[in-house]
GROMACS .gro file of C-alpha atoms in nm:
model
  346
    1MET     CA    1   0.000   0.000   0.000
    2CYS     CA    2   0.125   0.348  -0.094
    3GLY     CA    3  -0.043   0.686  -0.111
    4ILE     CA    4  -0.078   0.930  -0.400
    5ALA     CA    5  -0.195   1.290  -0.392
    6GLY     CA    6  -0.197   1.585  -0.627
    7ILE     CA    7  -0.333   1.924  -0.722
    8ILE     CA    8  -0.363   2.057  -1.075
    9GLY     CA    9  -0.450   2.426  -1.078
   10HIS     CA   10  -0.376   2.755  -0.902
   11SER     CA   11  -0.389   2.588  -0.558
   12ALA     CA   12  -0.083   2.374  -0.630
   13ASN     CA   13   0.177   2.458  -0.365
   14ARG     CA   14   0.421   2.297  -0.125
   15GLY     CA   15   0.219   2.359   0.191
   16SER     CA   16  -0.095   2.193   0.060
   17ILE     CA   17   0.076   1.879  -0.070
   18LEU     CA   18   0.267   1.832   0.254
   19GLN     CA   19  -0.057   1.852   0.451
   20MET     CA   20  -0.220   1.600   0.217
   21LEU     CA   21   0.071   1.358   0.245
   22GLU     CA   22   0.080   1.393   0.623
   23MET     CA   23  -0.284   1.282   0.645
   24GLN     CA   24  -0.210   0.957   0.466
   25LYS     CA   25   0.144   0.892   0.593
   26HIS     CA   26   0.034   0.555   0.737
   27ARG     CA   27   0.001   0.432   0.379
   28GLY     CA   28   0.371   0.476   0.304
   29PRO     CA   29   0.624   0.522   0.585
   30ASP     CA   30   0.936   0.445   0.380
   31PHE     CA   31   0.969   0.766   0.176
   32VAL     CA   32   0.776   1.086   0.108
   33ASP     CA   33   0.840   1.336  -0.172
   34TYR     CA   34   0.666   1.561  -0.423
   35TYR     CA   35   0.706   1.724  -0.765
   36LEU     CA   36   0.602   2.088  -0.786
   37GLU     CA   37   0.540   2.353  -1.050
   38GLU     CA   38   0.409   2.634  -0.833
   39ASN     CA   39   0.044   2.729  -0.896
   40LYS     CA   40   0.025   2.477  -1.180
   41ILE     CA   41   0.075   2.119  -1.059
   42VAL     CA   42   0.202   1.930  -0.757
   43LEU     CA   43   0.221   1.551  -0.726
   44GLY     CA   44   0.306   1.376  -0.399
   45HIS     CA   45   0.374   1.019  -0.289
   46ASN     CA   46   0.388   0.813   0.032
   47ARG     CA   47   0.595   0.502  -0.037
   48LEU     CA   48   0.567   0.154   0.111
   49SER     CA   49   0.852  -0.042  -0.046
   50ILE     CA   50   0.765  -0.386  -0.185
   51ILE     CA   51   0.961  -0.427  -0.508
   52ASP     CA   52   1.310  -0.273  -0.549
   53LEU     CA   53   1.373  -0.127  -0.204
   54SER     CA   54   1.641   0.114  -0.333
   55SER     CA   55   1.603   0.491  -0.342
   56ASN     CA   56   1.619   0.477  -0.723
   57ALA     CA   57   1.259   0.355  -0.720
   58ASN     CA   58   1.128   0.642  -0.506
   59GLN     CA   59   0.843   0.854  -0.637
   60PRO     CA   60   0.740   1.082  -0.796
   61PHE     CA   61   0.917   0.892  -1.072
   62ILE     CA   62   1.042   1.093  -1.369
   63SER     CA   63   1.097   0.937  -1.710
   64GLY     CA   64   1.440   0.927  -1.871
   65CYS     CA   65   1.333   1.194  -2.119
   66GLY     CA   66   1.213   1.414  -1.834
   67ASN     CA   67   0.868   1.466  -1.984
   68TYR     CA   68   0.657   1.228  -1.774
   69ILE     CA   69   0.607   1.229  -1.396
   70LEU     CA   70   0.438   0.929  -1.234
   71ILE     CA   71   0.287   0.869  -0.890
   72TYR     CA   72   0.157   0.519  -0.835
   73ASN     CA   73  -0.011   0.310  -0.566
   74GLY     CA   74  -0.030  -0.065  -0.615
   75GLU     CA   75   0.158  -0.352  -0.769
   76LEU     CA   76   0.193  -0.488  -1.122
   77TYR     CA   77   0.214  -0.865  -1.092
   78ASN     CA   78   0.329  -0.912  -1.452
   79TYR     CA   79   0.592  -0.637  -1.449
   80LEU     CA   80   0.875  -0.876  -1.540
   81GLU     CA   81   0.693  -0.993  -1.854
   82LEU     CA   82   0.617  -0.633  -1.952
   83LYS     CA   83   0.976  -0.532  -1.885
   84GLN     CA   84   1.100  -0.804  -2.117
   85GLU     CA   85   0.864  -0.678  -2.385
   86LEU     CA   86   0.989  -0.319  -2.344
   87GLN     CA   87   1.361  -0.365  -2.284
   88SER     CA   88   1.456  -0.350  -2.653
   89LYS     CA   89   1.338   0.013  -2.660
   90TYR     CA   90   1.396   0.135  -2.304
   91THR     CA   91   1.692   0.137  -2.067
   92PHE     CA   92   1.582   0.055  -1.714
   93LYS     CA   93   1.767   0.207  -1.420
   94THR     CA   94   1.567   0.023  -1.150
   95GLN     CA   95   1.423  -0.320  -1.078
   96SER     CA   96   1.085  -0.168  -0.992
   97ASP     CA   97   0.740  -0.218  -1.137
   98THR     CA   98   0.704   0.162  -1.116
   99GLU     CA   99   0.949   0.220  -1.398
  100VAL     CA  100   0.786  -0.057  -1.602
  101LEU     CA  101   0.447   0.109  -1.563
  102LEU     CA  102   0.575   0.448  -1.677
  103ASN     CA  103   0.754   0.307  -1.980
  104ALA     CA  104   0.448   0.098  -2.067
  105TYR     CA  105   0.241   0.417  -2.075
  106ILE     CA  106   0.504   0.600  -2.284
  107GLU     CA  107   0.508   0.309  -2.530
  108TRP     CA  108   0.138   0.226  -2.558
  109GLY     CA  109  -0.045   0.522  -2.409
  110GLU     CA  110  -0.390   0.449  -2.268
  111GLN     CA  111  -0.382   0.104  -2.430
  112CYS     CA  112  -0.119  -0.004  -2.176
  113LEU     CA  113  -0.406  -0.058  -1.931
  114ASN     CA  114  -0.513  -0.369  -2.118
  115LYS     CA  115  -0.168  -0.518  -2.059
  116LEU     CA  116  -0.157  -0.458  -1.682
  117ASN     CA  117  -0.217  -0.747  -1.446
  118GLY     CA  118  -0.236  -0.601  -1.100
  119MET     CA  119  -0.402  -0.362  -0.860
  120PHE     CA  120  -0.325   0.003  -0.912
  121SER     CA  121  -0.417   0.364  -0.897
  122PHE     CA  122  -0.183   0.607  -1.069
  123ALA     CA  123  -0.148   0.950  -1.225
  124ILE     CA  124   0.095   1.066  -1.496
  125TRP     CA  125   0.168   1.428  -1.588
  126ASN     CA  126   0.277   1.504  -1.944
  127LYS     CA  127   0.486   1.822  -1.917
  128LYS     CA  128   0.511   1.894  -2.289
  129GLU     CA  129   0.141   1.855  -2.367
  130GLN     CA  130   0.027   1.977  -2.024
  131PHE     CA  131  -0.225   1.709  -1.932
  132LEU     CA  132  -0.287   1.454  -1.660
  133PHE     CA  133  -0.373   1.091  -1.724
  134ALA     CA  134  -0.495   0.876  -1.436
  135ALA     CA  135  -0.641   0.527  -1.406
  136ARG     CA  136  -0.777   0.279  -1.156
  137ASP     CA  137  -0.753  -0.100  -1.171
  138ARG     CA  138  -1.027  -0.323  -1.309
  139PHE     CA  139  -1.232  -0.363  -0.993
  140GLY     CA  140  -1.120  -0.060  -0.795
  141VAL     CA  141  -0.897  -0.235  -0.541
  142LYS     CA  142  -0.680   0.075  -0.505
  143PRO     CA  143  -0.861   0.402  -0.424
  144PHE     CA  144  -0.870   0.726  -0.618
  145TYR     CA  145  -1.076   1.015  -0.472
  146TYR     CA  146  -1.100   1.357  -0.631
  147SER     CA  147  -1.267   1.696  -0.626
  148PHE     CA  148  -1.294   1.923  -0.928
  149ASP     CA  149  -1.440   2.274  -0.941
  150SER     CA  150  -1.327   2.355  -1.298
  151ILE     CA  151  -1.035   2.550  -1.151
  152ASN     CA  152  -0.853   2.301  -0.929
  153PHE     CA  153  -0.844   1.925  -0.965
  154ILE     CA  154  -0.745   1.770  -0.632
  155PHE     CA  155  -0.702   1.396  -0.584
  156ALA     CA  156  -0.566   1.150  -0.328
  157SER     CA  157  -0.576   0.795  -0.201
  158GLU     CA  158  -0.786   0.903   0.098
  159ILE     CA  159  -1.064   1.154   0.149
  160ASN     CA  160  -0.889   1.285   0.461
  161SER     CA  161  -0.619   1.421   0.235
  162LEU     CA  162  -0.875   1.611   0.028
  163TRP     CA  163  -1.008   1.772   0.346
  164ALA     CA  164  -0.650   1.865   0.435
  165ALA     CA  165  -0.631   2.049   0.102
  166GLY     CA  166  -0.933   2.259   0.193
  167ILE     CA  167  -1.222   2.061   0.044
  168SER     CA  168  -1.534   2.108   0.257
  169GLU     CA  169  -1.650   1.821   0.477
  170ILE     CA  170  -2.019   1.820   0.386
  171PRO     CA  171  -2.215   1.492   0.411
  172ASN     CA  172  -2.398   1.373   0.101
  173ASP     CA  173  -2.735   1.309   0.267
  174LYS     CA  174  -2.873   1.109  -0.024
  175VAL     CA  175  -2.589   0.857  -0.013
  176TRP     CA  176  -2.606   0.828   0.367
  177LEU     CA  177  -2.982   0.769   0.348
  178ASN     CA  178  -2.948   0.496   0.088
  179TYR     CA  179  -2.673   0.333   0.290
  180PHE     CA  180  -2.860   0.320   0.622
  181VAL     CA  181  -3.204   0.241   0.481
  182GLU     CA  182  -3.131   0.015   0.186
  183GLY     CA  183  -2.769  -0.091   0.239
  184SER     CA  184  -2.679   0.067  -0.095
  185TYR     CA  185  -2.359   0.266  -0.126
  186GLY     CA  186  -2.479   0.469  -0.423
  187MET     CA  187  -2.338   0.508  -0.771
  188PRO     CA  188  -1.984   0.377  -0.840
  189ASP     CA  189  -1.842   0.729  -0.860
  190GLU     CA  190  -2.016   0.863  -0.549
  191THR     CA  191  -1.884   0.902  -0.194
  192PHE     CA  192  -2.049   0.993   0.136
  193TRP     CA  193  -1.937   1.355   0.090
  194LYS     CA  194  -2.058   1.634  -0.136
  195GLY     CA  195  -1.809   1.757  -0.391
  196ILE     CA  196  -1.593   1.447  -0.357
  197LYS     CA  197  -1.608   1.166  -0.612
  198GLN     CA  198  -1.411   0.853  -0.679
  199LEU     CA  199  -1.279   0.730  -1.009
  200SER     CA  200  -1.474   0.410  -1.067
  201GLY     CA  201  -1.294   0.079  -1.096
  202GLY     CA  202  -1.198   0.002  -1.455
  203HIS     CA  203  -1.208   0.370  -1.553
  204CYS     CA  204  -0.945   0.626  -1.653
  205LEU     CA  205  -0.946   1.005  -1.685
  206THR     CA  206  -0.772   1.278  -1.876
  207LEU     CA  207  -0.751   1.637  -1.753
  208LYS     CA  208  -0.639   1.905  -1.997
  209ASP     CA  209  -0.715   2.279  -2.010
  210ASN     CA  210  -0.957   2.237  -1.716
  211SER     CA  211  -1.158   1.985  -1.916
  212LEU     CA  212  -1.210   1.649  -1.745
  213GLN     CA  213  -1.285   1.340  -1.954
  214ILE     CA  214  -1.364   1.004  -1.791
  215LYS     CA  215  -1.405   0.676  -1.976
  216LYS     CA  216  -1.440   0.307  -1.901
  217TRP     CA  217  -1.142   0.100  -2.009
  218TYR     CA  218  -1.224  -0.245  -1.866
  219HIS     CA  219  -1.540  -0.428  -1.972
  220PHE     CA  220  -1.596  -0.728  -1.748
  221GLU     CA  221  -1.883  -0.880  -1.944
  222GLU     CA  222  -1.687  -0.877  -2.270
  223ARG     CA  223  -1.385  -1.033  -2.103
  224ILE     CA  224  -1.595  -1.317  -1.957
  225ALA     CA  225  -1.743  -1.386  -2.299
  226GLU     CA  226  -1.392  -1.413  -2.446
  227LEU     CA  227  -1.294  -1.669  -2.184
  228GLN     CA  228  -1.607  -1.879  -2.220
  229ASN     CA  229  -1.444  -2.127  -2.459
  230HIS     CA  230  -1.169  -2.202  -2.207
  231PHE     CA  231  -1.424  -2.287  -1.940
  232GLU     CA  232  -1.614  -2.517  -2.175
  233ASP     CA  233  -1.302  -2.716  -2.273
  234ASN     CA  234  -1.185  -2.810  -1.924
  235GLU     CA  235  -1.316  -2.591  -1.648
  236GLU     CA  236  -1.131  -2.755  -1.356
  237GLU     CA  237  -0.791  -2.758  -1.528
  238TYR     CA  238  -0.828  -2.402  -1.655
  239ILE     CA  239  -0.927  -2.259  -1.315
  240THR     CA  240  -0.643  -2.447  -1.143
  241GLN     CA  241  -0.392  -2.306  -1.390
  242LEU     CA  242  -0.529  -1.955  -1.333
  243LEU     CA  243  -0.495  -1.993  -0.955
  244VAL     CA  244  -0.138  -2.122  -0.978
  245LYS     CA  245  -0.040  -1.841  -1.214
  246ALA     CA  246  -0.204  -1.581  -0.989
  247ILE     CA  247  -0.019  -1.715  -0.684
  248ASN     CA  248   0.319  -1.717  -0.857
  249LEU     CA  249   0.274  -1.362  -0.984
  250ARG     CA  250   0.164  -1.228  -0.646
  251PHE     CA  251   0.457  -1.381  -0.464
  252ARG     CA  252   0.700  -1.148  -0.641
  253ALA     CA  253   0.837  -0.923  -0.367
  254ASP     CA  254   1.162  -0.804  -0.215
  255VAL     CA  255   1.017  -0.828   0.137
  256PRO     CA  256   0.875  -1.121   0.338
  257ILE     CA  257   0.528  -1.241   0.239
  258GLY     CA  258   0.228  -1.268   0.471
  259PHE     CA  259  -0.057  -1.509   0.403
  260ASN     CA  260  -0.393  -1.477   0.579
  261LEU     CA  261  -0.555  -1.810   0.670
  262SER     CA  262  -0.899  -1.913   0.785
  263GLY     CA  263  -1.042  -2.262   0.808
  264GLY     CA  264  -1.244  -2.218   0.490
  265LEU     CA  265  -1.225  -2.370   0.146
  266ASP     CA  266  -1.068  -2.070  -0.028
  267SER     CA  267  -0.761  -2.026   0.192
  268SER     CA  268  -0.725  -2.405   0.226
  269THR     CA  269  -0.707  -2.434  -0.152
  270LEU     CA  270  -0.458  -2.150  -0.183
  271LEU     CA  271  -0.237  -2.297   0.090
  272ALA     CA  272  -0.232  -2.632  -0.090
  273LEU     CA  273  -0.135  -2.466  -0.419
  274ILE     CA  274   0.132  -2.253  -0.250
  275ASP     CA  275   0.280  -2.560  -0.084
  276GLN     CA  276   0.314  -2.732  -0.421
  277GLN     CA  277   0.526  -2.454  -0.568
  278ASN     CA  278   0.902  -2.488  -0.591
  279ARG     CA  279   0.998  -2.171  -0.404
  280ASP     CA  280   1.177  -2.053  -0.092
  281LYS     CA  281   0.919  -2.111   0.180
  282SER     CA  282   1.128  -1.949   0.454
  283THR     CA  283   1.004  -1.603   0.354
  284ILE     CA  284   0.636  -1.692   0.404
  285GLU     CA  285   0.446  -1.637   0.729
  286THR     CA  286   0.080  -1.704   0.799
  287PHE     CA  287  -0.167  -1.500   0.999
  288THR     CA  288  -0.504  -1.585   1.148
  289PHE     CA  289  -0.746  -1.399   1.374
  290ILE     CA  290  -0.926  -1.531   1.681
  291THR     CA  291  -1.179  -1.401   1.934
  292ASN     CA  292  -1.139  -1.679   2.193
  293ASP     CA  293  -1.498  -1.777   2.121
  294GLU     CA  294  -1.512  -2.137   2.000
  295ARG     CA  295  -1.836  -2.067   1.814
  296TYR     CA  296  -1.650  -1.849   1.567
  297ASP     CA  297  -1.278  -1.920   1.585
  298GLU     CA  298  -1.120  -2.143   1.321
  299LEU     CA  299  -0.778  -2.185   1.482
  300TYR     CA  300  -0.815  -2.562   1.510
  301TRP     CA  301  -0.863  -2.595   1.135
  302VAL     CA  302  -0.583  -2.351   1.058
  303LYS     CA  303  -0.337  -2.544   1.274
  304SER     CA  304  -0.453  -2.869   1.112
  305MET     CA  305  -0.377  -2.726   0.767
  306LEU     CA  306  -0.032  -2.608   0.877
  307ASP     CA  307   0.063  -2.936   1.043
  308LYS     CA  308   0.407  -3.048   0.918
  309LYS     CA  309   0.433  -2.740   0.698
  310PRO     CA  310   0.718  -2.486   0.734
  311TYR     CA  311   0.512  -2.168   0.762
  312PRO     CA  312   0.521  -1.985   1.100
  313ILE     CA  313   0.179  -1.887   1.230
  314ASN     CA  314   0.092  -1.551   1.387
  315VAL     CA  315  -0.225  -1.565   1.593
  316CYS     CA  316  -0.389  -1.223   1.627
  317GLU     CA  317  -0.644  -1.195   1.906
  318LEU     CA  318  -0.936  -0.954   1.873
  319ASN     CA  319  -1.127  -0.872   2.191
  320HIS     CA  320  -1.485  -0.754   2.162
  321ASN     CA  321  -1.402  -0.456   2.385
  322GLU     CA  322  -1.168  -0.330   2.116
  323VAL     CA  323  -1.433  -0.320   1.844
  324PRO     CA  324  -1.568   0.035   1.902
  325GLU     CA  325  -1.221   0.192   1.911
  326LEU     CA  326  -1.095  -0.008   1.613
  327ALA     CA  327  -1.411   0.068   1.415
  328LEU     CA  328  -1.357   0.440   1.468
  329LYS     CA  329  -0.994   0.409   1.366
  330ILE     CA  330  -1.089   0.230   1.046
  331ALA     CA  331  -1.364   0.481   0.980
  332LYS     CA  332  -1.120   0.768   1.013
  333ASN     CA  333  -0.880   0.615   0.763
  334GLN     CA  334  -1.155   0.524   0.519
  335SER     CA  335  -1.327   0.863   0.560
  336THR     CA  336  -1.675   0.715   0.542
  337LEU     CA  337  -1.812   0.707   0.895
  338TRP     CA  338  -1.591   0.978   1.039
  339GLY     CA  339  -1.710   1.298   1.195
  340ASN     CA  340  -2.024   1.338   1.404
  341THR     CA  341  -2.190   1.058   1.212
  342TYR     CA  342  -2.030   0.787   1.427
  343ASN     CA  343  -2.219   0.915   1.733
  344CYS     CA  344  -2.536   0.753   1.603
  345ILE     CA  345  -2.364   0.417   1.563
  346PHE     CA  346  -2.212   0.357   1.907
   0.00000   0.00000   0.00000
């Protein structure tokens, strides 16, 4: 997890970006920096290092030609394959997926999105043509919140950061009403706050000359239709191959790997597939959560699955007395139930 933040417009300044980055510093404790053109654009980044821990991979990341500036939150699982495809045209100075992402955009433009296998939220500034391109992964795993008043475009990984930049904290009563009465969150681009939207999953945007254009780049229904023939041939074999490939791609990291286990079918299946892979298992640790209530805890099943396996287990206890405080902490970070609204919940 990292954090991105930026302002395009007259409000772009050092003080504002530092306040925005401070509000989401928990997302990236390893490095903080920003790129600034006073009163025009400022892009900031909170880094949590996963791939290429060196300072060369810090962000904002500037292209070799100096024209493109990238801030990026997420991980590209297929960055090595993309790097191999690009290396005949580009000289890479890092081992990071960040540099691969930027060069992929330089090479293929918006169409690079169709090549990305991962979870991401990023923004790229084109200095020469003076426009911002931003995108969010297929299903919106990584957040992208923004506010736009036709003068300033302000965005960040968390709504708290938008408030830190001066955006008003005004509840969107319609969305709150739908949430409490019907359990509906609202439209994919809505939030609980007026004047603050989110870029929907599978969408990208372009901002140029104060004109904002948003379009859908990932079409789930069409993709499923394309894969239908594979399912019909041998569904079990195809799904197993997909799971194994997904596991191998996601285990690419320059830090130890944590694996969350329950006693259910999904994590049991993943553990079995992980155990079959020919990899260094000493870097893998498992985690499971308990409440010390036998009606709910699955520790027995977790320990049974790990029997005679080399993965250390970390048992995290959650006491019911902690729930109100933890819920408020989560709400603050997610910026959905924060403010006076929580008083009606507890």
